[in-house]
Coordinates of C-alpha atoms and ligand atoms in Angstrom, one line a residue:
Chain A
M1 CA -10.0 8.3 6.9
E2 CA -8.7 6.8 10.2
E3 CA -12.1 8.0 12.1
Q4 CA -14.1 6.2 9.5
R5 CA -13.2 3.2 10.7
I6 CA -16.1 1.5 12.6
G7 CA -15.2 -0.6 15.9
T8 CA -16.1 -1.7 19.0
A9 CA -15.7 1.4 21.2
N10 CA -12.4 0.6 23.2
G11 CA -10.7 -0.4 20.0
Q12 CA -9.1 -2.9 21.9
E13 CA -11.3 -5.4 20.1
P14 CA -9.8 -6.8 16.7
T15 CA -12.0 -5.9 13.0
I16 CA -12.0 -8.2 11.1
V17 CA -13.1 -7.1 7.0
A18 CA -15.4 -10.3 5.4
F19 CA -15.4 -10.5 1.3
F20 CA -18.7 -12.8 1.4
C21 CA -20.0 -13.4 -2.1
T22 CA -24.1 -13.0 -1.8
W23 CA -24.5 -16.5 -3.4
C24 CA -22.6 -18.9 -1.5
T25 CA -21.2 -17.3 1.6
Y26 CA -23.6 -14.3 2.2
T27 CA -26.5 -16.6 1.6
A28 CA -25.0 -19.0 4.3
A29 CA -24.6 -16.1 6.9
D30 CA -28.2 -15.1 6.2
L31 CA -29.4 -19.2 7.4
A32 CA -27.0 -18.5 9.9
G33 CA -28.6 -15.3 11.3
T34 CA -31.6 -16.4 10.5
S35 CA -31.5 -19.8 12.3
R36 CA -30.0 -18.0 15.5
M37 CA -26.5 -19.1 15.9
K38 CA -23.6 -17.2 18.1
Y39 CA -21.0 -15.2 16.4
P40 CA -19.2 -12.8 17.8
P41 CA -20.2 -9.4 16.7
N42 CA -16.3 -8.4 15.6
V43 CA -16.9 -8.5 11.4
R44 CA -17.8 -6.5 8.7
I45 CA -19.3 -8.4 6.4
I46 CA -19.5 -6.4 2.5
R47 CA -21.1 -8.3 0.0
V48 CA -19.6 -8.6 -3.3
M49 CA -21.1 -10.8 -6.4
C50 CA -17.8 -13.1 -6.7
S51 CA -15.1 -14.0 -4.2
G52 CA -13.2 -13.2 -7.8
R53 CA -14.4 -9.7 -7.6
V54 CA -12.3 -9.4 -3.6
D55 CA -9.4 -7.4 -5.6
P56 CA -6.2 -7.8 -3.7
Q57 CA -6.1 -4.1 -3.5
F58 CA -9.8 -4.2 -1.6
V59 CA -7.0 -6.3 1.4
V60 CA -4.3 -4.3 1.7
E61 CA -7.0 -0.6 1.7
A62 CA -8.6 -2.8 4.8
F63 CA -5.9 -3.9 6.6
A64 CA -4.4 0.2 5.8
Q65 CA -7.8 1.7 7.3
G66 CA -7.5 -0.5 10.7
A67 CA -9.0 -3.8 9.8
D68 CA -7.0 -6.8 12.1
G69 CA -8.2 -9.6 9.7
V70 CA -9.7 -10.6 6.6
L71 CA -12.1 -12.8 5.9
I72 CA -13.4 -14.2 2.5
G73 CA -15.6 -16.2 1.7
G74 CA -17.1 -18.3 -1.7
C75 CA -18.2 -20.8 -3.5
H76 CA -16.6 -24.4 -3.4
P77 CA -14.8 -25.4 -6.4
G78 CA -16.3 -26.2 -9.1
D79 CA -19.5 -24.7 -7.7
C80 CA -18.7 -20.7 -8.6
H81 CA -21.8 -19.4 -10.1
Y82 CA -19.7 -17.2 -12.6
V83 CA -17.0 -20.9 -12.9
E84 CA -13.6 -19.7 -12.0
G85 CA -13.8 -17.0 -10.5
N86 CA -13.2 -18.7 -7.7
Y87 CA -10.3 -20.2 -8.6
K88 CA -9.3 -17.0 -9.8
T89 CA -9.7 -16.3 -6.0
L90 CA -7.8 -19.2 -4.7
R91 CA -4.5 -18.2 -6.7
R92 CA -4.3 -14.2 -6.3
I93 CA -5.0 -14.6 -2.4
A94 CA -2.6 -17.3 -2.2
L95 CA 0.2 -15.4 -3.9
L96 CA -1.0 -12.4 -1.6
K97 CA -0.4 -14.7 1.5
R98 CA 3.1 -14.1 0.4
V99 CA 3.7 -10.9 -0.4
L100 CA 1.5 -9.6 3.3
R101 CA 4.2 -12.5 4.9
E102 CA 7.4 -11.1 4.0
M103 CA 5.3 -7.6 4.7
G104 CA 5.0 -8.9 8.2
V105 CA 1.1 -9.6 7.5
E106 CA 1.0 -13.3 9.9
D107 CA -1.0 -16.5 7.6
E108 CA -4.0 -16.1 10.3
R109 CA -5.2 -12.1 9.5
L110 CA -5.9 -13.8 5.9
R111 CA -8.0 -15.8 5.2
L112 CA -10.4 -18.1 2.6
E113 CA -12.9 -19.6 3.3
W114 CA -15.2 -22.1 1.1
I115 CA -18.4 -22.0 2.2
S116 CA -22.0 -23.2 -0.3
A117 CA -25.1 -21.4 0.3
S118 CA -26.4 -24.3 3.2
E119 CA -23.5 -24.2 6.2
G120 CA -24.5 -21.4 8.3
D121 CA -23.2 -23.8 10.7
K122 CA -19.1 -23.3 8.4
V123 CA -19.4 -19.7 8.8
A124 CA -20.2 -19.3 12.3
R125 CA -17.7 -22.1 13.3
V126 CA -14.7 -19.6 10.8
I127 CA -15.7 -16.1 12.1
N128 CA -15.2 -17.7 15.7
E129 CA -12.1 -19.7 15.0
M130 CA -10.7 -16.3 12.4
V131 CA -11.6 -13.9 15.8
G132 CA -10.0 -16.6 18.1
A133 CA -6.9 -16.4 16.6
V134 CA -6.5 -12.3 15.8
R135 CA -7.4 -11.8 19.0
R136 CA -4.7 -14.5 20.1
L137 CA -2.2 -11.5 17.9
G138 CA -3.1 -9.0 19.3
R139 CA -3.9 -5.9 16.9
L140 CA -2.7 -4.8 13.7
D141 CA -3.8 -2.4 13.4
L142 CA -2.2 0.2 11.1
P143 CA -3.0 3.1 11.6
A144 CA -2.1 3.6 14.3
K145 CA 0.7 1.8 13.8
R146 CA 1.2 4.9 10.5
R147 CA 1.2 8.1 13.5
G148 CA 4.3 5.8 15.2
W149 CA 6.1 5.8 12.0
D150 CA 5.4 9.1 11.1
A151 CA 6.7 10.4 14.3
E152 CA 10.3 10.4 14.1
V153 CA 10.0 13.0 10.7
L154 CA 9.1 17.0 11.0
P155 CA 5.2 17.2 10.8
H156 CA 3.6 16.3 7.7
H157 CA 2.8 19.1 4.8
G158 CA 2.2 16.7 1.8
P159 CA -1.3 14.6 1.0
T160 CA 0.2 11.4 2.4
E161 CA -3.3 9.4 2.1
A162 CA -4.1 11.4 -1.0
P163 CA -4.7 8.8 -3.6
A164 CA -6.9 6.3 -1.9
A165 CA -9.0 9.2 -0.7
A166 CA -9.6 11.0 -3.4
A167 CA -10.3 6.5 -4.2
A168 CA -13.4 6.2 -1.6
S169 CA -14.9 9.4 -2.7
T170 CA -15.0 8.9 -5.7
G171 CA -16.3 5.6 -4.7
R172 CA -13.2 3.6 -7.4
Chain B
M1 CA 25.1 36.2 -11.3
S2 CA 21.4 35.2 -12.1
N3 CA 20.3 36.3 -15.4
P4 CA 16.8 37.8 -13.4
T5 CA 14.7 37.3 -16.8
K6 CA 14.7 34.1 -16.3
P7 CA 13.6 31.5 -15.2
Q8 CA 15.8 30.0 -11.6
V9 CA 15.7 25.9 -11.4
A10 CA 17.5 24.0 -9.2
F11 CA 17.8 20.3 -7.8
Y12 CA 18.1 17.8 -5.6
W13 CA 19.0 14.7 -4.8
C14 CA 17.8 12.7 -1.2
A15 CA 18.5 8.5 -1.3
S16 CA 19.6 8.6 -5.1
C17 CA 21.7 6.5 -6.5
G18 CA 23.1 9.1 -9.0
G19 CA 20.6 7.8 -12.1
C20 CA 18.5 10.6 -12.2
E21 CA 21.6 13.0 -12.0
E22 CA 23.6 11.1 -14.8
A23 CA 19.4 11.7 -16.7
V24 CA 20.0 15.2 -16.4
V25 CA 23.6 15.0 -18.0
D26 CA 21.8 13.0 -21.1
L27 CA 19.9 15.5 -22.5
A28 CA 23.4 15.3 -23.7
D29 CA 22.5 18.2 -26.9
G30 CA 19.2 19.8 -25.0
V31 CA 20.8 20.3 -22.3
L32 CA 22.4 23.4 -23.6
A33 CA 18.9 24.4 -24.3
V34 CA 17.4 23.9 -21.2
V35 CA 21.0 25.9 -20.1
D36 CA 19.9 28.3 -22.0
A37 CA 16.1 29.0 -21.0
V38 CA 16.9 28.3 -17.1
D39 CA 19.2 29.7 -14.4
I40 CA 20.2 26.9 -12.4
I41 CA 21.3 27.9 -9.7
F42 CA 21.1 25.1 -7.5
W43 CA 22.9 21.5 -8.5
P44 CA 25.3 19.9 -5.4
V45 CA 26.3 16.9 -8.1
A46 CA 27.9 20.0 -10.6
L47 CA 27.8 22.7 -9.5
D48 CA 29.1 24.7 -6.3
F49 CA 26.2 26.7 -4.3
K50 CA 25.4 25.2 -1.0
R51 CA 22.8 25.2 1.7
S52 CA 23.0 28.6 2.5
D53 CA 22.6 30.2 -1.1
V54 CA 19.4 28.5 -1.5
E55 CA 18.0 29.4 2.8
A56 CA 18.9 33.6 1.4
R57 CA 17.0 33.4 -1.5
P58 CA 12.8 34.3 -1.3
D59 CA 10.4 32.1 -0.5
G60 CA 9.1 31.5 -4.0
S61 CA 11.6 33.0 -6.3
I62 CA 12.4 29.6 -7.4
A63 CA 9.9 28.9 -10.5
V64 CA 11.0 25.0 -10.4
A65 CA 13.7 22.6 -8.3
F66 CA 13.1 19.1 -9.5
V67 CA 14.6 16.8 -6.5
N68 CA 15.8 13.1 -6.8
G69 CA 15.9 9.9 -4.1
A70 CA 13.2 8.6 -1.3
V71 CA 13.5 10.2 1.5
R72 CA 15.2 9.0 4.4
T73 CA 17.1 11.7 6.3
S74 CA 16.6 14.3 8.6
E75 CA 18.7 16.9 6.4
Q76 CA 17.2 14.7 2.9
E77 CA 13.4 16.2 4.6
E78 CA 14.9 19.6 6.3
M79 CA 16.1 20.1 2.6
A80 CA 12.5 18.9 0.9
H81 CA 10.9 21.5 3.8
L82 CA 13.6 24.0 2.7
L83 CA 12.6 23.6 -1.3
R84 CA 9.4 23.4 -1.4
R85 CA 9.3 26.8 0.5
K86 CA 11.5 28.6 -2.2
A87 CA 9.9 27.4 -5.4
Q88 CA 6.6 27.4 -7.1
F89 CA 7.2 23.8 -8.3
L90 CA 8.2 21.0 -6.8
I91 CA 8.5 17.6 -8.6
A92 CA 8.9 15.0 -8.0
F93 CA 11.6 13.1 -10.2
G94 CA 11.9 9.1 -10.8
A95 CA 11.0 6.9 -8.7
C96 CA 12.8 6.8 -5.3
S97 CA 11.5 10.6 -4.7
H98 CA 8.2 9.0 -6.5
L99 CA 7.1 5.6 -5.0
G100 CA 9.9 6.1 -3.1
G101 CA 12.5 3.5 -5.0
I102 CA 14.5 0.9 -4.8
P103 CA 16.0 2.4 -1.3
G104 CA 12.7 2.1 -0.3
L105 CA 13.4 -1.5 -0.4
A106 CA 14.6 -0.9 3.3
N107 CA 11.3 -0.7 3.9
L108 CA 11.6 -4.6 5.3
W109 CA 14.0 -3.3 6.9
D110 CA 13.4 -1.2 10.7
R111 CA 16.7 1.3 11.4
E112 CA 18.3 -1.1 13.6
S113 CA 18.7 -4.2 11.5
V114 CA 19.9 -1.6 8.7
L115 CA 23.1 -0.5 10.8
R116 CA 23.7 -4.1 12.3
G117 CA 24.0 -5.5 8.5
S118 CA 26.1 -2.2 7.4
Y119 CA 27.9 -1.9 10.4
G120 CA 28.6 -5.6 11.2
E121 CA 27.0 -8.3 9.2
A122 CA 28.0 -7.5 5.4
P123 CA 30.7 -10.1 4.4
S124 CA 32.8 -7.2 3.7
V125 CA 32.6 -4.6 6.9
V126 CA 35.9 -5.3 10.1
N127 CA 34.4 -3.6 12.8
P128 CA 35.3 -5.7 15.9
E129 CA 34.7 -2.1 17.9
G130 CA 31.1 -1.9 15.9
T131 CA 31.2 2.3 15.8
R132 CA 27.8 3.5 14.0
P133 CA 28.0 6.9 12.8
Q134 CA 27.1 8.9 15.4
E135 CA 24.4 11.8 14.8
A136 CA 26.5 14.6 17.1
W137 CA 30.6 14.4 18.2
Q138 CA 32.9 15.8 19.9
E139 CA 37.0 15.9 20.4
N140 CA 38.7 18.8 21.1
G141 CA 36.3 20.5 22.0
R142 CA 34.6 20.8 18.5
L143 CA 31.1 19.0 17.9
T144 CA 30.6 17.7 14.7
T145 CA 27.4 16.2 13.1
L146 CA 25.3 13.7 11.1
P147 CA 21.4 13.8 9.6
A148 CA 20.0 11.5 11.6
F149 CA 18.8 8.2 10.5
R150 CA 14.7 7.2 9.7
D151 CA 13.9 4.4 9.9
T152 CA 10.9 4.6 7.3
V153 CA 12.7 6.0 3.5
R154 CA 9.4 7.8 2.2
T155 CA 8.3 9.2 -0.4
L156 CA 8.5 13.4 -1.7
D157 CA 4.8 13.9 -1.3
Q158 CA 5.2 11.3 2.5
V159 CA 6.8 14.6 3.5
V160 CA 5.8 17.1 1.4
E161 CA 2.8 18.5 -0.8
V162 CA 4.8 17.9 -4.9
D163 CA 2.9 19.7 -7.4
Y164 CA 3.8 17.5 -10.2
Y165 CA 5.9 13.5 -10.7
L166 CA 8.1 12.5 -13.8
P167 CA 8.2 8.9 -13.3
G168 CA 11.5 6.5 -14.0
C169 CA 14.0 4.8 -13.3
P170 CA 15.6 6.9 -13.8
P171 CA 13.1 9.4 -16.1
T172 CA 13.5 9.3 -19.6
P173 CA 15.8 12.6 -20.9
K174 CA 12.5 13.5 -23.5
L175 CA 9.9 13.4 -20.8
L176 CA 12.2 15.5 -19.1
M177 CA 12.9 18.0 -21.7
D178 CA 8.7 17.8 -22.1
A179 CA 8.1 18.7 -18.7
V180 CA 10.5 21.7 -18.6
Q181 CA 9.6 23.0 -21.6
A182 CA 5.9 22.6 -20.4
I183 CA 7.0 24.4 -17.1
L184 CA 8.3 26.9 -19.2
S185 CA 6.0 27.7 -21.7
G186 CA 2.6 27.4 -18.4
A187 CA 1.5 24.4 -20.2
L188 CA 1.1 22.6 -17.6
P189 CA -1.9 19.6 -16.8
P190 CA -3.8 19.4 -13.1
R191 CA -1.1 20.0 -10.3
G192 CA -0.5 16.6 -8.8
S193 CA -0.1 14.8 -12.6
V194 CA 2.3 12.5 -13.8
L195 CA 4.3 13.8 -16.5
A196 CA 3.4 11.0 -18.5
P197 CA 0.9 8.5 -19.9
D198 CA -1.9 7.7 -19.0
V199 CA -2.1 4.3 -20.7
A200 CA -0.1 0.4 -19.6
L201 CA 3.1 0.3 -20.6
C202 CA 2.1 -2.8 -23.0
D203 CA -0.1 -0.4 -25.0
Q204 CA 3.5 1.1 -26.4
C205 CA 5.6 -1.7 -27.3
R206 CA 6.4 -3.2 -30.0
L207 CA 5.3 -6.8 -28.7
K208 CA 1.8 -6.0 -27.7
A209 CA -0.1 -8.0 -30.9
T210 CA 1.9 -11.0 -29.8
K211 CA 0.1 -10.9 -26.3
P212 CA -2.7 -12.6 -25.9
D213 CA -5.9 -12.5 -24.0
R214 CA -6.0 -15.4 -21.8
L215 CA -2.7 -16.5 -20.5
L216 CA -2.3 -20.0 -18.8
L217 CA 0.7 -20.1 -16.9
T218 CA 1.7 -22.6 -15.7
S219 CA 4.9 -21.4 -14.5
F220 CA 7.4 -17.9 -13.8
K221 CA 10.3 -17.9 -15.4
R222 CA 13.4 -14.9 -14.6
P223 CA 14.9 -13.6 -18.5
H224 CA 17.9 -15.9 -17.5
Q225 CA 16.1 -19.3 -17.1
V226 CA 15.7 -18.9 -20.9
L227 CA 16.1 -18.3 -24.4
I228 CA 14.0 -15.0 -24.8
D229 CA 12.1 -15.2 -28.5
P230 CA 12.1 -11.4 -29.2
E231 CA 9.2 -10.6 -31.0
T232 CA 7.0 -12.4 -28.7
C233 CA 5.0 -10.5 -25.8
L234 CA 7.3 -11.7 -22.7
L235 CA 4.5 -12.2 -20.1
S236 CA 3.1 -15.1 -22.1
Q237 CA 7.3 -16.4 -22.7
G238 CA 6.4 -16.8 -19.1
L239 CA 8.6 -14.0 -17.7
L240 CA 7.3 -11.7 -15.4
C241 CA 6.5 -7.8 -16.8
L242 CA 4.2 -5.7 -15.6
G243 CA 4.0 -3.6 -18.4
P244 CA 0.2 -4.7 -18.2
A245 CA 0.8 -2.8 -14.5
T246 CA 3.1 -0.1 -15.5
R247 CA 2.1 3.7 -16.4
A248 CA 3.4 4.6 -19.8
G249 CA 6.1 7.1 -21.5
C250 CA 9.2 4.4 -21.7
E251 CA 8.9 3.9 -24.7
A252 CA 9.3 -0.3 -23.9
L253 CA 12.3 0.6 -23.3
C254 CA 12.9 -2.9 -21.2
P255 CA 11.2 -4.7 -23.6
S256 CA 12.7 -3.9 -26.8
G257 CA 16.2 -5.6 -25.6
N258 CA 14.2 -8.7 -24.2
M259 CA 13.9 -7.5 -20.6
P260 CA 10.9 -8.3 -18.8
C261 CA 9.4 -4.3 -17.5
T262 CA 9.7 -4.5 -14.0
G263 CA 7.7 -1.8 -13.3
C264 CA 9.6 1.6 -12.5
F265 CA 7.0 4.2 -13.7
G266 CA 4.8 3.4 -11.3
P267 CA 1.0 2.5 -11.9
T268 CA -1.7 4.3 -13.5
S269 CA -3.6 6.8 -12.5
R270 CA -6.6 4.0 -11.3
V271 CA -4.0 1.6 -8.9
H272 CA -4.0 2.6 -6.1
D273 CA -1.9 -0.6 -4.4
V274 CA 0.5 -1.0 -6.5
G275 CA 1.9 -4.7 -5.7
A276 CA -1.9 -6.0 -4.4
K277 CA -2.3 -4.8 -8.1
L278 CA 0.2 -6.9 -9.1
V279 CA -0.4 -9.7 -7.2
S280 CA -4.2 -10.2 -8.4
A281 CA -2.6 -9.7 -12.7
V282 CA -0.5 -12.3 -11.6
G283 CA -2.7 -14.3 -10.4
S284 CA -5.1 -14.4 -12.9
A285 CA -2.0 -14.9 -16.5
F286 CA -1.8 -19.0 -14.7
D287 CA -3.4 -22.2 -14.5
A288 CA -3.8 -23.8 -11.3
N289 CA -7.3 -25.3 -9.9
S290 CA -6.0 -26.7 -6.4
P291 CA -3.5 -25.9 -3.2
E292 CA -0.6 -27.6 -3.8
A293 CA -0.9 -26.9 -7.7
V294 CA -0.6 -22.9 -6.1
E295 CA 2.1 -23.4 -4.0
A296 CA 4.2 -25.4 -7.3
V297 CA 3.8 -22.3 -9.5
L298 CA 3.6 -19.6 -6.9
S299 CA 7.3 -21.4 -5.7
S300 CA 8.4 -20.0 -9.2
I301 CA 8.5 -16.3 -8.0
P302 CA 11.0 -16.3 -5.1
D303 CA 10.8 -12.5 -4.5
P304 CA 7.6 -11.1 -4.4
V305 CA 7.8 -8.1 -2.1
G306 CA 10.7 -7.1 -4.6
T307 CA 9.2 -8.2 -7.4
F308 CA 5.9 -5.9 -7.5
Y309 CA 6.9 -4.2 -5.4
R310 CA 10.1 -3.3 -6.0
Y311 CA 9.8 0.8 -6.5
S312 CA 7.1 1.2 -4.8
L313 CA 6.8 0.0 -1.9
P314 CA 7.5 3.3 0.4
A315 CA 4.3 4.6 -1.8
S316 CA 2.3 0.8 -0.4
R317 CA -1.2 1.1 1.4
L318 CA 1.3 -0.9 4.2
R319 CA 4.0 1.5 3.7
R320 CA 6.6 -0.3 5.2
K321 CA 7.5 -3.9 6.9
V322 CA 5.1 -3.9 9.5
S323 CA 7.8 -4.2 13.0
Q324 CA 6.4 -4.1 15.8
V325 CA 8.5 -0.8 16.3
S326 CA 7.6 1.6 19.4
P327 CA 6.9 5.4 18.4
A328 CA 10.1 5.6 20.8
E329 CA 12.6 4.0 19.4
A330 CA 10.8 5.3 15.9
A331 CA 11.7 9.1 16.2
Q332 CA 15.2 8.8 18.0
Ligands
SF4_401 S1 14.7 7.0 -9.3 FE1 16.3 5.3 -10.4 S2 17.9 6.2 -11.5 FE2 16.6 7.5 -10.3 S3 18.2 7.7 -8.5 FE3 16.6 6.6 -7.5 S4 17.2 4.7 -8.3 FE4 18.8 6.3 -8.8
SF4_402 S1 6.3 -7.8 -23.2 FE1 5.6 -6.7 -21.3 S2 4.9 -4.7 -22.6 FE2 5.2 -5.8 -24.0 S3 2.5 -7.1 -24.2 FE3 4.2 -8.1 -23.4 S4 3.9 -7.8 -21.1 FE4 3.9 -5.8 -22.1

């Protein structure tokens, strides 16, 4: 599972997983691309229909699999294609941040931004800022931390990662 | 002493409060039926067998080993490995063994802070010399040893392979009885199953009919802050009832007693991270559309991790607080 992670060759560059809603932020990222705006290649963009589709479990899973930051982009309040999906995102991410903070995951590693389809420049700016902020924090690299935590116990026999691995293979 | 015709059963406790052992005793008359059908060959809390008695048995000769409690010390780990080797079925018994349970909340700290708290800073502790338990101590030519205290609390299946899970804090006598019967008759679900229904608790709750489809709460309340209406869904009254995201099987004992579900049965099989799933559910249940309004509502949840991962922090996808403990330090 950990090996499947896409990242830079030496593993020292942070990886940011970005969930962009198809109607606004993904289109804006497209625009940034066609307008040849530059942003660092650390971001892996996942297109979702709505920022409201981003189950907080996705965010936690991204961190668990080695993401150093997670960026969520959705339509501005009032502009959601599904009327109130982004309001749910606002509440969920605010609550998730409180949980993650207590778990030692810094606030800067999770960012929610409203970016409309025409704001290609904002995509580039937000990604630049976030990569900078996460670089300053250093890598989170949970898979490596987990190996460190496990070094204290007798050799593993249990299917520690089984539930998530099973989930990934059935595509749920 | 042991009767070779009866299946042999072992019970063991790891980092446990004793409530799971109590649940076995709570079988009341049922326990006699169990004792009649099986031969209990190891149960440290009740019977005087030793670890060496278990070690002396052939591998795989114990039919079922029930292990409760989370795994925190080297001794608990060794016992988990030993019982795994000796037993055909290893059952994680109770929330602590299943998901890490209440002791798993210690994963919000590391070993050093736990020891510092317990042997130094706790208000009831007087320990001017800063004495702490030692793993080995030599005096008068005699060596005394204690198990190693790990940095991280683990679920049983993070240490050894587990065949079945009996959820609950503690599991109800009925679930335990059903499980014993299923094992004895060989009528078992696929390996790795949780031995309880795979639906949400609301399904078994007598207040379900009063639960609205859409909740627009403006604050969350704790049970001592409100006069609870016993005939209305607790969540709709603003109490953080975790029934919608918790596995059924307890028959909604807590909501029936005006106590919101705290999630001890863990999630259904579709959930991969209990806390994150609850963040999702709770985020949909309240009404606030500006960052300020959201913060105001969320301030009514004083302890999000303790609320959403009360029984499952070690089983969460993050597993523990992401502190900067080095592997070498952790390995001590
Ligand atoms: S599951 Fe509950 S009753 Fe059993 S040992 Fe843990 S805290 Fe005690
Ligand atoms: S009281 Fe709790 S368990 Fe019962 S229906 Fe409401 S949310 Fe579900």
